[in-house]
Amino acid sequence: MSGKKFKMGEMVDFVVVGSGAAGGVVARELSQAGFSVLVFEQGPRLGPADFEHDEFKYFFMSGITVDPKISPQTFRKTEDSVATQSPGMQPALYARLVGGSSNHYTANFWRFHEVDFKERSLLGAIPGTAFADWPITYDELEPYYTKVEWEVGVSGLGYASPFDPPRSKPYPMPPMPVKSSGVLLERGARKLGLHPFPAPMAIASEPFRGRPACVHCGFCMGFGCESRAKSSSLYNMIPEAEATGRCEVRSGSYVYHVETTPNRRVSGVHYFDAAKRSHFQPARAVVLSANGAETARLLLNSTSNRFTHGLANSSGMVGKHLMFNQGAAVHAVFEHELNEYKSIQVTRILHDFYMSDPKRGFYGGGGIDARMNPQPAIWAMSQGGDLPRWGNDLKARLEAFPRSMVAAGHSTSLALASNNVSIDPALKDAWGVPAIRVTYKDHPDDLAFARFLQDRSVEIMEAAGAQKIWRDSVQENTAGVHLLGTCRMGNDPASSVVDKYHRAHDVPNLFICDGSSFVTSGRGQPTMTIQALAFRAADHIGRFAKANEI
Amino acid sequence: MTENERNDMSRRSFLTQGTGLFTSLWVAGQWPGIAAAAHHADEAANSPVPLGFTYFNAADAADVEAICAQIVPSGATPGAREAHAIYFMDRTLATYFSASAPAFSTGLTEFQASFRTAQPQVARFAAADPDMQNAYLKTVDHTPFFETTRMLTILGMFTSPKYSGNYQGAGWKLMGFVDQHGFSPPFGHYDAEYQGFVPYETGKAT
């Protein structure tokens, strides 16, 4: 750990709340542009030596994720029901440490396609939803996708998919070595005339910017990377920000209120230190990158006589339009060993079903990938659909573990005002701060399309020669790790929270950039776009600051 | 637990393989308890003989272990019994999952009582022959108690031996999982014979 140490209460140019995928990028870009930056992270600072191959700790004991004992949340399906506390993994699940969820993500790094930004115009309105175009285009974001690939670090093969959006540069690293699951998905899909291709992954396939290549340990999804090959903010953006000498990352420091002035500007943040002492940190401007759940919560909790419904919430849109993405899995067993517990989760995907097709009778688009969540207990615990639950059938499935894989669909969630993050009226966290309440019920089209993708996955596994196939159940989401849409960007202050530059419509020196900025959900795998948005936002924020326009 | 929660729990899987969408686990994490339990876990891992029970009495342990042995039976490969799943359950219900222990006890008592009603001629579940055990479990395998026992059995078989189950890696042996820090390609049969990615003739599509 290195970098600047600001004095307590010392004025800084920017406070950035959150050190994850977006916060890390914003901090690096603004500090490299010459600004003083103080990053607040509620979780601890950990390093490679702290991460373990221990699925009990990470999946069942909130090892690095938001812990229900200190940061509880509630969940309900609809706004007319009472939310109840979720005692295990939380409905808005994220990693709580320096680097945030970029530590425990699977590292699937698709770019969004052109259509994602203008789909409402192409397809028309969908009644009962807040389906809308983004205020930016793919072309505007393309340079920043390239920046993510080259500076965060993505392995892949450009234009391997005939459906790939335009790109200005090839990937900086070749694709990760293919696994047997990828070979089988490719085999089955090609037989069906589909177009599988090497998965873009934010994992180093060769040494990259001082980090080593992946050692194929198999513990990606849900785990911090012990070899630094996964392109987490902890390993790239944060140390590069600190290296400027103008950025401090203050871990164990939990921002709970954004302060404002009578002229309706932000003046800084109130936070608890590790000993739960409250402090005020002044700043010329504040950037919220705390994730799509915590950013919304912080705004809604930052009420004052100037902002009675929460900060930057004159539209009433803060917290609304939460999107988790949908999906469905197919489990397949083959004749020979795949050994999917080795190496990364995904090596082949296909985007043949990316476009929504009105002829299907429902909205939706997505991708299918070959993968397995390979930790033994998590895998063994899978149930739903027609998977065996116990007895000799379960044991036979367990014994087939080395010969097993999953073909997984990843798909759209429509934006609905009724799906949201709000403040629970009763529950408070260990600091006495009102807790997150998640309200979520999938749109019927999202479930219909997930089933559609599952049918296609079954066909692919059959064509690949699977000996046995089980369908997982297509379920309504009761939790999510993709926390999207809760402070959507838009040109109209009446229907969006931030403008196309991520500036809050209501507050000129408040910027919001993370998954909350999304207008539509994409087809899953949002982190690539979160980071591209963050690079773009930082460019514009820095420009505004230098022009004295903040 | 409310009726809705029970129904919800019976439907949901802990983690959907495909989407990375986590669903909730009703037993709360007890992470601070890890330090307190670590010493015992080390002892258990290093002891050829199980250390005995903390949470269970012997009779209850026998009943629960009999359920575990139906969930993952013994045979040519290890089952829950050989993997010492019961010792994992004992340790976790006494430590990390202690908040859920009263609910588990209530569930076990109800299970035992209902079994006695159904099979009054047999002293207790553990004493029934395996076919009877299997047939009876089919009548209760969607109850929260069974689902919790199923979950704990799997955790006890397949998580790290440092938590007192997965004795000498028996669960990992059953599944063919190799506990190793890293690997090199080829990883399996099909990638070993892969000839490389062939680009599509169509090139860039719009």
PDB file of C-alpha atoms in Angstrom, chain A residues 180-270:
ATOM      1  CA  SER A 180     -13.125 -29.017 -22.763  1.00  0.00           C
ATOM      2  CA  SER A 181     -16.422 -27.274 -22.018  1.00  0.00           C
ATOM      3  CA  GLY A 182     -15.530 -24.669 -24.623  1.00  0.00           C
ATOM      4  CA  VAL A 183     -14.591 -27.310 -27.152  1.00  0.00           C
ATOM      5  CA  LEU A 184     -17.897 -29.105 -26.638  1.00  0.00           C
ATOM      6  CA  LEU A 185     -19.979 -25.929 -26.830  1.00  0.00           C
ATOM      7  CA  GLU A 186     -18.134 -25.044 -30.015  1.00  0.00           C
ATOM      8  CA  ARG A 187     -18.654 -28.538 -31.417  1.00  0.00           C
ATOM      9  CA  GLY A 188     -22.377 -28.583 -30.747  1.00  0.00           C
ATOM     10  CA  ALA A 189     -23.009 -25.004 -31.790  1.00  0.00           C
ATOM     11  CA  ARG A 190     -21.105 -25.258 -35.072  1.00  0.00           C
ATOM     12  CA  LYS A 191     -23.109 -28.365 -35.960  1.00  0.00           C
ATOM     13  CA  LEU A 192     -26.212 -26.242 -35.563  1.00  0.00           C
ATOM     14  CA  GLY A 193     -24.843 -23.449 -37.741  1.00  0.00           C
ATOM     15  CA  LEU A 194     -24.147 -21.136 -34.806  1.00  0.00           C
ATOM     16  CA  HIS A 195     -21.025 -19.062 -34.223  1.00  0.00           C
ATOM     17  CA  PRO A 196     -19.253 -19.784 -30.924  1.00  0.00           C
ATOM     18  CA  PHE A 197     -16.040 -17.869 -30.312  1.00  0.00           C
ATOM     19  CA  PRO A 198     -13.272 -17.451 -27.717  1.00  0.00           C
ATOM     20  CA  ALA A 199     -14.656 -15.665 -24.672  1.00  0.00           C
ATOM     21  CA  PRO A 200     -13.218 -12.238 -23.863  1.00  0.00           C
ATOM     22  CA  MET A 201     -12.037 -12.479 -20.267  1.00  0.00           C
ATOM     23  CA  ALA A 202     -10.457  -9.900 -17.951  1.00  0.00           C
ATOM     24  CA  ILE A 203      -7.813 -12.432 -17.017  1.00  0.00           C
ATOM     25  CA  ALA A 204      -4.206 -12.336 -18.133  1.00  0.00           C
ATOM     26  CA  SER A 205      -3.451 -15.094 -20.633  1.00  0.00           C
ATOM     27  CA  GLU A 206       0.157 -13.930 -20.601  1.00  0.00           C
ATOM     28  CA  PRO A 207       2.135 -11.563 -18.358  1.00  0.00           C
ATOM     29  CA  PHE A 208       0.498  -8.167 -18.591  1.00  0.00           C
ATOM     30  CA  ARG A 209       1.558  -4.769 -17.185  1.00  0.00           C
ATOM     31  CA  GLY A 210       3.499  -6.271 -14.320  1.00  0.00           C
ATOM     32  CA  ARG A 211       0.999  -8.980 -13.513  1.00  0.00           C
ATOM     33  CA  PRO A 212       1.601 -12.693 -14.119  1.00  0.00           C
ATOM     34  CA  ALA A 213      -0.403 -14.969 -16.380  1.00  0.00           C
ATOM     35  CA  CYS A 214      -3.228 -17.062 -14.958  1.00  0.00           C
ATOM     36  CA  VAL A 215      -2.210 -20.295 -13.220  1.00  0.00           C
ATOM     37  CA  HIS A 216      -5.595 -21.926 -13.967  1.00  0.00           C
ATOM     38  CA  CYS A 217      -6.433 -22.570 -10.326  1.00  0.00           C
ATOM     39  CA  GLY A 218     -10.184 -22.629 -11.010  1.00  0.00           C
ATOM     40  CA  PHE A 219     -11.167 -20.250  -8.219  1.00  0.00           C
ATOM     41  CA  CYS A 220     -12.396 -17.184 -10.125  1.00  0.00           C
ATOM     42  CA  MET A 221     -16.108 -16.634  -9.572  1.00  0.00           C
ATOM     43  CA  GLY A 222     -16.689 -15.610  -5.976  1.00  0.00           C
ATOM     44  CA  PHE A 223     -13.003 -15.517  -5.052  1.00  0.00           C
ATOM     45  CA  GLY A 224     -10.217 -12.971  -4.960  1.00  0.00           C
ATOM     46  CA  CYS A 225      -7.365 -13.869  -7.297  1.00  0.00           C
ATOM     47  CA  GLU A 226      -4.297 -15.220  -5.542  1.00  0.00           C
ATOM     48  CA  SER A 227      -2.047 -14.827  -8.554  1.00  0.00           C
ATOM     49  CA  ARG A 228      -3.104 -11.266  -9.582  1.00  0.00           C
ATOM     50  CA  ALA A 229      -3.940 -12.563 -13.063  1.00  0.00           C
ATOM     51  CA  LYS A 230      -7.573 -11.495 -12.781  1.00  0.00           C
ATOM     52  CA  SER A 231      -7.795  -7.838 -13.781  1.00  0.00           C
ATOM     53  CA  SER A 232      -9.229  -6.504 -10.542  1.00  0.00           C
ATOM     54  CA  SER A 233      -9.094  -2.824  -9.586  1.00  0.00           C
ATOM     55  CA  LEU A 234      -7.141  -3.988  -6.552  1.00  0.00           C
ATOM     56  CA  TYR A 235      -4.304  -4.979  -8.866  1.00  0.00           C
ATOM     57  CA  ASN A 236      -4.354  -2.350 -11.595  1.00  0.00           C
ATOM     58  CA  MET A 237      -6.375   0.846 -11.205  1.00  0.00           C
ATOM     59  CA  ILE A 238      -5.910   1.357  -7.468  1.00  0.00           C
ATOM     60  CA  PRO A 239      -2.112   0.961  -7.309  1.00  0.00           C
ATOM     61  CA  GLU A 240      -1.735   3.050 -10.457  1.00  0.00           C
ATOM     62  CA  ALA A 241      -3.840   5.786  -8.861  1.00  0.00           C
ATOM     63  CA  GLU A 242      -1.757   5.642  -5.699  1.00  0.00           C
ATOM     64  CA  ALA A 243       1.433   5.789  -7.735  1.00  0.00           C
ATOM     65  CA  THR A 244       0.523   9.328  -8.828  1.00  0.00           C
ATOM     66  CA  GLY A 245       1.118  10.549  -5.289  1.00  0.00           C
ATOM     67  CA  ARG A 246      -2.214  12.361  -5.471  1.00  0.00           C
ATOM     68  CA  CYS A 247      -4.583   9.569  -4.457  1.00  0.00           C
ATOM     69  CA  GLU A 248      -5.328   8.005  -1.102  1.00  0.00           C
ATOM     70  CA  VAL A 249      -7.522   4.938  -0.695  1.00  0.00           C
ATOM     71  CA  ARG A 250      -9.023   5.080   2.774  1.00  0.00           C
ATOM     72  CA  SER A 251     -10.226   1.563   3.539  1.00  0.00           C
ATOM     73  CA  GLY A 252     -12.445   0.599   6.455  1.00  0.00           C
ATOM     74  CA  SER A 253     -14.166   3.955   5.959  1.00  0.00           C
ATOM     75  CA  TYR A 254     -17.879   3.905   5.358  1.00  0.00           C
ATOM     76  CA  VAL A 255     -19.551   6.940   3.782  1.00  0.00           C
ATOM     77  CA  TYR A 256     -23.116   7.261   5.014  1.00  0.00           C
ATOM     78  CA  HIS A 257     -24.179  10.795   4.063  1.00  0.00           C
ATOM     79  CA  VAL A 258     -23.319  13.250   1.315  1.00  0.00           C
ATOM     80  CA  GLU A 259     -23.408  16.812   2.650  1.00  0.00           C
ATOM     81  CA  THR A 260     -24.772  19.756   0.692  1.00  0.00           C
ATOM     82  CA  THR A 261     -24.641  23.545   0.890  1.00  0.00           C
ATOM     83  CA  PRO A 262     -27.499  26.054   0.733  1.00  0.00           C
ATOM     84  CA  ASN A 263     -26.716  26.656  -2.930  1.00  0.00           C
ATOM     85  CA  ARG A 264     -27.473  22.984  -3.578  1.00  0.00           C
ATOM     86  CA  ARG A 265     -23.951  21.777  -4.155  1.00  0.00           C
ATOM     87  CA  VAL A 266     -22.192  18.947  -2.380  1.00  0.00           C
ATOM     88  CA  SER A 267     -19.553  19.982   0.125  1.00  0.00           C
ATOM     89  CA  GLY A 268     -18.201  16.581   1.146  1.00  0.00           C
ATOM     90  CA  VAL A 269     -19.119  13.334   2.825  1.00  0.00           C
ATOM     91  CA  HIS A 270     -19.699  12.072   6.318  1.00  0.00           C
TER      92      HIS A 270
END
